CSV table of C-alpha atoms in Angstrom, one decimal:
chain,number,residue,atom,x,y,z
A,1,MET,CA,93.1,127.6,102.0
A,2,LYS,CA,91.0,125.9,104.6
A,3,ALA,CA,89.2,123.3,102.6
A,4,ASN,CA,90.9,120.1,101.4
A,5,THR,CA,91.2,120.6,97.7
A,6,PHE,CA,93.7,117.9,96.8
A,7,ALA,CA,91.3,115.3,95.5
A,8,ALA,CA,89.4,117.9,93.5
A,9,THR,CA,92.6,119.3,92.0
A,10,VAL,CA,93.7,115.8,91.0
A,11,ALA,CA,90.4,115.0,89.5
A,12,ALA,CA,90.4,118.2,87.5
A,13,THR,CA,93.9,117.7,86.1
A,14,LEU,CA,93.8,114.0,85.2
A,15,THR,CA,91.7,112.6,82.4
A,16,MET,CA,90.1,109.2,82.6
A,17,THR,CA,90.5,107.3,79.3
A,18,ALA,CA,89.0,103.9,80.1
A,19,ALA,CA,85.4,103.1,80.9
A,20,ALA,CA,84.6,102.8,84.5
A,21,SER,CA,82.9,99.4,83.8
A,22,GLY,CA,86.4,97.9,83.4
A,23,GLN,CA,87.5,98.8,86.9
A,24,GLU,CA,88.2,96.4,89.7
A,25,THR,CA,86.1,97.3,92.7
A,26,PHE,CA,87.6,97.0,96.2
A,27,GLU,CA,85.4,97.1,99.3
A,28,MET,CA,87.3,98.7,102.1
A,29,THR,CA,86.4,98.6,105.7
A,30,SER,CA,87.6,101.5,107.8
A,31,ALA,CA,88.3,101.5,111.5
A,32,PHE,CA,87.0,105.1,111.6
A,33,GLY,CA,83.6,106.5,110.6
A,34,LYS,CA,83.4,108.9,107.7
A,35,ASN,CA,82.2,111.8,109.8
A,36,LEU,CA,85.2,111.6,112.2
A,37,PRO,CA,87.6,114.4,111.5
A,38,ILE,CA,91.2,113.6,110.5
A,39,LEU,CA,90.9,109.9,111.1
A,40,GLY,CA,87.7,109.2,109.2
A,41,THR,CA,88.3,111.9,106.6
A,42,SER,CA,91.7,110.4,105.8
A,43,ALA,CA,90.1,107.2,104.7
A,44,VAL,CA,87.6,109.2,102.7
A,45,SER,CA,90.4,111.3,101.2
A,46,PHE,CA,92.3,108.2,100.1
A,47,THR,CA,89.2,106.8,98.4
A,48,GLU,CA,88.7,110.0,96.5
A,49,LYS,CA,92.4,110.2,95.5
A,50,ILE,CA,92.6,106.6,94.1
A,51,ASN,CA,89.3,106.8,92.4
A,52,SER,CA,90.3,110.1,90.7
A,53,ILE,CA,93.6,108.8,89.2
A,54,SER,CA,92.9,105.2,88.4
A,55,ASN,CA,90.9,103.7,85.5
A,56,GLU,CA,91.7,100.1,86.8
A,57,VAL,CA,90.6,100.2,90.4
A,58,GLU,CA,87.8,101.8,92.4
A,59,PHE,CA,87.6,101.7,96.2
A,60,GLU,CA,84.3,101.9,98.1
A,61,GLN,CA,84.7,102.8,101.8
A,62,PHE,CA,82.5,101.3,104.6
A,63,ASP,CA,82.2,102.5,108.1
A,64,PRO,CA,83.1,100.3,111.1
A,65,GLY,CA,80.4,97.6,111.6
A,66,GLU,CA,79.0,97.9,108.1
A,67,LEU,CA,81.2,95.0,106.8
A,68,VAL,CA,83.1,94.0,109.9
A,69,PRO,CA,83.7,95.5,113.4
A,70,ALA,CA,86.5,98.1,113.7
A,71,LEU,CA,89.0,95.7,115.4
A,72,GLU,CA,88.5,92.8,113.0
A,73,GLY,CA,89.8,94.3,109.8
A,74,LEU,CA,93.1,92.4,109.6
A,75,ASP,CA,91.5,89.0,109.8
A,76,ALA,CA,88.8,89.9,107.4
A,77,VAL,CA,91.2,91.1,104.7
A,78,SER,CA,93.5,88.2,105.2
A,79,ASN,CA,90.8,85.6,104.7
A,80,GLY,CA,89.3,87.5,101.8
A,81,SER,CA,85.9,88.3,103.3
A,82,VAL,CA,86.8,92.0,102.8
A,83,ASP,CA,89.1,93.3,100.1
A,84,ALA,CA,90.8,96.1,102.0
A,85,SER,CA,91.1,97.8,105.4
A,86,TYR,CA,92.1,101.3,106.5
A,87,ALA,CA,93.2,101.2,110.2
A,88,THR,CA,96.4,101.3,112.2
A,89,SER,CA,98.6,98.3,112.9
A,90,GLY,CA,98.4,99.1,116.7
A,91,TYR,CA,94.9,97.6,116.6
A,92,TRP,CA,96.5,94.2,116.1
A,93,GLN,CA,98.8,94.3,119.1
A,94,GLY,CA,96.9,91.5,120.7
A,95,LYS,CA,97.7,89.3,117.8
A,96,ILE,CA,101.2,90.4,117.0
A,97,ALA,CA,103.5,91.8,119.7
A,98,ALA,CA,105.5,94.1,117.3
A,99,ALA,CA,102.4,95.5,115.6
A,100,SER,CA,102.4,98.8,117.5
A,101,LEU,CA,106.0,99.5,116.7
A,102,PHE,CA,104.7,100.4,113.2
A,103,ALA,CA,101.8,102.5,114.6
A,104,ALA,CA,102.9,104.6,117.6
A,105,VAL,CA,105.9,104.2,120.0
A,106,PRO,CA,105.8,105.8,123.4
A,107,PHE,CA,108.5,108.5,123.6
A,108,GLY,CA,109.3,107.5,120.1
A,109,PRO,CA,109.8,109.2,116.8
A,110,GLU,CA,107.7,112.2,115.7
A,111,ALA,CA,106.2,112.3,112.3
A,112,GLY,CA,109.3,113.2,110.2
A,113,GLU,CA,111.5,110.8,111.9
A,114,PHE,CA,108.9,108.0,111.7
A,115,LEU,CA,108.6,108.5,108.0
A,116,GLY,CA,112.4,108.5,107.6
A,117,TRP,CA,112.7,105.1,109.3
A,118,MET,CA,109.6,103.6,107.5
A,119,MET,CA,110.2,104.9,104.0
A,120,TRP,CA,114.0,105.3,103.7
A,121,ASP,CA,115.4,102.9,106.2
A,122,ASP,CA,114.4,99.4,107.3
A,123,GLY,CA,110.9,100.1,108.6
A,124,LEU,CA,108.8,99.2,105.6
A,125,GLU,CA,110.6,95.9,104.9
A,126,LEU,CA,110.2,94.9,108.6
A,127,TYR,CA,106.6,96.0,108.6
A,128,ARG,CA,105.7,93.8,105.6
A,129,ARG,CA,107.7,90.9,106.9
A,130,MET,CA,105.7,91.1,110.2
A,131,TYR,CA,102.5,90.3,108.4
A,132,GLU,CA,104.0,87.6,106.1
A,133,GLU,CA,105.8,85.8,108.9
A,134,ASN,CA,102.6,85.7,111.1
A,135,GLY,CA,100.7,84.1,108.3
A,136,TYR,CA,98.5,87.1,107.2
A,137,ASN,CA,97.6,87.1,103.5
A,138,VAL,CA,97.8,90.9,103.1
A,139,HIS,CA,99.8,93.6,101.4
A,140,ALA,CA,100.4,96.5,103.7
A,141,ILE,CA,100.9,100.2,102.7
A,142,PRO,CA,101.5,103.2,105.0
A,143,CYS,CA,98.6,105.4,104.1
A,144,GLY,CA,98.1,108.1,106.8
A,145,LEU,CA,100.1,109.9,109.5
A,146,ILE,CA,99.2,112.3,112.3
A,147,ALA,CA,101.2,114.3,114.8
A,148,PRO,CA,100.9,113.7,118.6
A,149,GLU,CA,97.6,112.9,120.2
A,150,THR,CA,96.5,114.0,123.7
A,151,SER,CA,97.4,111.6,126.4
A,152,GLY,CA,94.1,111.4,128.2
A,153,TRP,CA,90.7,112.7,129.3
A,154,PHE,CA,90.1,112.4,133.1
A,155,LYS,CA,87.1,113.1,135.2
A,156,ASN,CA,89.4,114.2,138.0
A,157,GLU,CA,92.7,116.0,138.1
A,158,ILE,CA,95.7,113.8,138.2
A,159,ASN,CA,98.4,115.1,140.5
A,160,SER,CA,100.5,112.0,141.2
A,161,LEU,CA,101.0,108.4,140.3
A,162,ALA,CA,98.7,107.5,143.2
A,163,ASP,CA,95.8,109.2,141.4
A,164,LEU,CA,96.2,106.8,138.5
A,165,GLU,CA,96.1,103.6,140.5
A,166,GLY,CA,92.9,101.7,140.2
A,167,LEU,CA,91.5,103.7,137.3
A,168,ASN,CA,89.7,101.9,134.4
A,169,MET,CA,90.8,103.6,131.2
A,170,ARG,CA,90.5,103.1,127.5
A,171,PHE,CA,94.1,103.1,126.1
A,172,PHE,CA,95.8,102.3,122.8
A,173,GLY,CA,98.8,100.2,121.9
A,174,LEU,CA,102.0,100.1,123.7
A,175,GLY,CA,101.0,103.0,125.9
A,176,ALA,CA,98.4,100.8,127.5
A,177,GLU,CA,101.2,98.5,128.6
A,178,VAL,CA,102.8,101.5,130.4
A,179,MET,CA,99.6,102.5,132.1
A,180,GLN,CA,99.1,98.9,133.3
A,181,LYS,CA,102.5,99.0,135.0
A,182,LEU,CA,101.4,102.1,136.8
A,183,GLY,CA,98.2,100.4,138.2
A,184,VAL,CA,95.7,101.4,135.5
A,185,SER,CA,93.3,98.7,134.2
A,186,THR,CA,93.2,99.3,130.4
A,187,SER,CA,90.9,98.2,127.6
A,188,LEU,CA,91.0,98.9,123.8
A,189,LEU,CA,87.6,100.2,122.6
A,190,ALA,CA,86.7,101.4,119.1
A,191,GLY,CA,86.0,105.1,118.9
A,192,GLY,CA,82.2,104.8,118.8
A,193,ASP,CA,82.2,102.6,122.0
A,194,ILE,CA,84.1,105.0,124.2
A,195,PHE,CA,81.5,107.7,125.1
A,196,PRO,CA,78.9,105.2,126.2
A,197,ALA,CA,81.5,103.4,128.4
A,198,LEU,CA,82.5,106.8,130.0
A,199,GLU,CA,78.8,107.7,130.4
A,200,ARG,CA,77.8,104.6,132.2
A,201,GLY,CA,81.0,104.5,134.3
A,202,ALA,CA,82.5,101.3,132.7
A,203,ILE,CA,85.7,103.4,132.3
A,204,ASP,CA,86.9,106.3,134.3
A,205,ALA,CA,89.1,107.9,131.7
A,206,THR,CA,90.1,107.6,128.1
A,207,GLU,CA,92.6,108.6,125.4
A,208,PHE,CA,91.6,108.3,121.8
A,209,SER,CA,93.2,110.9,119.5
A,210,MET,CA,93.6,114.6,118.8
A,211,PRO,CA,91.4,117.4,120.3
A,212,ARG,CA,89.4,118.0,117.1
A,213,ILE,CA,88.7,114.2,116.8
A,214,ASP,CA,87.9,113.8,120.5
A,215,ALA,CA,85.5,116.8,120.3
A,216,ARG,CA,83.4,115.0,117.8
A,217,LEU,CA,83.1,112.1,120.2
A,218,GLY,CA,82.0,114.3,123.1
A,219,PHE,CA,84.5,113.3,125.8
A,220,HIS,CA,84.5,116.9,127.1
A,221,ASN,CA,80.9,116.4,128.3
A,222,ILE,CA,82.0,113.9,130.9
A,223,ALA,CA,85.8,114.3,131.5
A,224,LYS,CA,86.9,117.9,132.0
A,225,TYR,CA,90.7,117.4,132.3
A,226,ASN,CA,92.6,116.9,129.0
A,227,TYR,CA,96.3,116.0,129.4
A,228,PHE,CA,99.3,116.9,127.2
A,229,PRO,CA,101.8,116.1,125.7
A,230,GLY,CA,101.0,112.9,123.8
A,231,TRP,CA,103.9,110.9,125.2
A,232,HIS,CA,102.3,107.6,124.2
A,233,GLN,CA,101.8,108.6,120.6
A,234,PRO,CA,104.3,111.2,119.4
A,235,SER,CA,103.1,110.3,115.9
A,236,THR,CA,100.7,107.6,114.6
A,237,LEU,CA,101.0,105.8,111.3
A,238,PHE,CA,97.9,104.4,109.5
A,239,GLU,CA,97.8,101.6,107.0
A,240,LEU,CA,96.0,100.3,104.0
A,241,LEU,CA,95.8,96.5,104.0
A,242,ILE,CA,94.8,94.8,100.8
A,243,ASN,CA,94.1,91.1,100.4
A,244,LYS,CA,97.4,89.7,98.9
A,245,ASP,CA,95.6,87.6,96.3
A,246,ARG,CA,93.7,90.7,95.0
A,247,TRP,CA,96.9,92.8,95.1
A,248,ASP,CA,98.9,90.3,93.1
A,249,ASP,CA,96.2,90.2,90.5
A,250,LEU,CA,96.5,94.0,89.8
A,251,SER,CA,98.7,95.4,87.1
A,252,GLU,CA,101.9,97.2,88.1
A,253,ALA,CA,100.3,100.5,87.1
A,254,ALA,CA,97.3,99.9,89.4
A,255,GLN,CA,99.6,98.9,92.3
A,256,ASN,CA,101.7,102.1,91.8
A,257,GLN,CA,98.5,104.2,91.7
A,258,ILE,CA,97.4,102.9,95.0
A,259,GLU,CA,100.8,103.5,96.6
A,260,ILE,CA,101.0,107.0,95.2
A,261,ALA,CA,97.5,107.8,96.5
A,262,CYS,CA,98.6,106.6,99.9
A,263,MET,CA,101.8,108.7,99.9
A,264,ALA,CA,99.7,111.8,98.9
A,265,ASN,CA,97.2,110.9,101.7
A,266,ILE,CA,100.0,110.9,104.3
A,267,THR,CA,100.7,114.5,103.4
A,268,ASP,CA,97.0,115.5,103.5
A,269,ASN,CA,96.4,113.7,106.8
A,270,LEU,CA,99.3,115.3,108.6
A,271,ALA,CA,98.4,118.7,107.3
A,272,GLU,CA,94.8,118.5,108.3
A,273,GLY,CA,95.7,117.5,111.9
A,274,GLU,CA,98.3,120.3,112.2
A,275,ALA,CA,95.9,122.9,110.8
A,276,THR,CA,92.8,122.2,112.8
A,277,ASN,CA,93.6,121.1,116.3
A,278,PHE,CA,94.5,124.4,118.0
A,279,SER,CA,91.0,125.8,117.4
A,280,ALA,CA,89.5,122.7,119.1
A,281,MET,CA,91.8,123.2,122.1
A,282,GLN,CA,90.6,126.8,122.4
A,283,GLU,CA,87.0,125.9,122.0
A,284,ASN,CA,87.3,123.2,124.7
A,285,VAL,CA,88.5,125.8,127.2
A,286,GLU,CA,86.3,128.7,126.1
A,287,LYS,CA,83.0,126.9,125.5
A,288,ASN,CA,83.2,123.4,127.0
A,289,GLY,CA,84.7,124.1,130.4
A,290,VAL,CA,87.8,121.9,129.8
A,291,THR,CA,91.1,122.4,131.6
A,292,ASN,CA,94.1,121.6,129.4
A,293,LYS,CA,96.8,120.2,131.6
A,294,GLN,CA,100.5,119.6,131.1
A,295,TRP,CA,102.0,116.5,132.7
A,296,PRO,CA,104.7,117.7,135.2
A,297,PRO,CA,108.3,116.5,134.5
A,298,GLU,CA,108.1,113.9,137.3
A,299,MET,CA,105.1,112.2,135.8
A,300,LEU,CA,106.6,112.2,132.3
A,301,GLU,CA,109.7,110.6,133.8
A,302,ALA,CA,107.6,107.9,135.5
A,303,PHE,CA,105.8,107.2,132.2
A,304,GLU,CA,109.2,107.0,130.3
A,305,SER,CA,110.7,104.7,133.0
A,306,ALA,CA,107.7,102.4,132.8
A,307,TRP,CA,107.9,102.4,129.0
A,308,ASN,CA,111.6,101.4,129.1
A,309,GLU,CA,110.7,98.4,131.3
A,310,VAL,CA,107.9,97.4,129.0
A,311,ALA,CA,110.1,97.6,125.9
A,312,ALA,CA,112.8,95.5,127.5
A,313,GLU,CA,110.3,92.9,128.6
A,314,LEU,CA,108.7,92.7,125.2
A,315,ALA,CA,112.1,92.4,123.5
A,316,ALA,CA,113.0,89.6,125.8
A,317,GLU,CA,109.8,87.7,125.1
A,318,ASP,CA,109.5,88.1,121.3
A,319,GLU,CA,112.4,87.8,118.9
A,320,PHE,CA,110.8,89.8,116.1
A,321,PHE,CA,109.8,92.6,118.5
A,322,LYS,CA,113.5,92.8,119.5
A,323,GLU,CA,114.7,92.9,115.9
A,324,VAL,CA,112.3,95.7,115.1
A,325,TRP,CA,113.0,97.6,118.3
A,326,ASP,CA,116.8,97.3,117.9
A,327,ASP,CA,116.6,98.5,114.3
A,328,LEU,CA,114.4,101.5,115.3
A,329,GLN,CA,116.8,102.4,118.1
A,330,GLU,CA,119.8,102.2,115.8
A,331,PHE,CA,118.1,104.6,113.4
A,332,ARG,CA,117.1,106.9,116.2
A,333,THR,CA,120.7,107.1,117.4
A,334,GLY,CA,121.8,108.2,114.0
A,335,TYR,CA,118.9,110.6,113.6
A,336,ARG,CA,119.7,112.3,116.9
A,337,VAL,CA,122.9,113.7,115.3
A,338,TRP,CA,120.6,115.6,112.8
A,339,ASN,CA,117.7,116.3,115.1
A,340,GLU,CA,119.7,117.9,117.9
A,341,SER,CA,121.7,120.0,115.6
A,342,ILE,CA,119.2,121.4,113.1
A,343,TYR,CA,116.0,122.2,114.9
A,344,LEU,CA,115.3,125.1,117.2
A,345,PRO,CA,114.5,124.0,120.7
A,346,ARG,CA,110.8,124.0,121.6
A,347,PRO,CA,109.7,126.7,124.1
A,348,ARG,CA,108.7,125.2,127.5
A,349,GLY,CA,106.8,126.6,130.4
């Protein structure tokens, strides 16, 4: 079944018993436009899910810039000017050093492992503590998840570290810290701002997300080399932030409905990405003149070495980053016993 039918199925099987006029309305800004596959559709899908199962709350989604710019959602929700935000905590890395550890970790956990740490180990408690201890008046809920992204679109082929030096590149989260160590000047741009920056030469290269998502933004029209694997984002977690005062005013049933809709949304989001990206990769090659490239082992080793330096430096500078990083590493050490025993090796070459 190609179409997303989850929300329709829920709506058809659940009966609304209370009048809609009694519902609390939550205006939700999204960091991703409604027409953006996987990222934007995830926010749309969450809205459909919660609105179909709750007679107490109703969410209304707004695209970036309609209420606040894409990168200002955290502050807007915290101060109450917006009720809720759908984004990723990595967008707040400039405000909170540890924020990206709950979004995407270079050479870090893939989707299943990330969920294990977040939902059954210490991740969720640390994640919510992060916002509380930094003075943000928000309630945070994991609400979306995707598998690895591509690690860059380049106008010219990259054959060595020397080819990276001096580039201006849009890059996200902790991966940007790695690229800076390797001589790349990075900036974090919202999705809609990337193509114009590429077109006018303000940036030489970019990463943003998965092939299907990147195709909608048109990067292939300017940059013809797309690099894999997504070392900087082996998986990416997305969040729903709700103003804490508004959250506390909700009934326990309404709170549970929101959290259940987010858990269902994580499944939907991951499935959409896994089901639809290979066709985008094929179309890039066959119709758009793109060359899909694999980083050679020596480049991946250089990225990982730089990341290990970045992680050590951030842990030395920020006590909470160290606490989270150490906890994640402890979990990954245990998980490795399972991971290396139970899964078939991935084919290489």
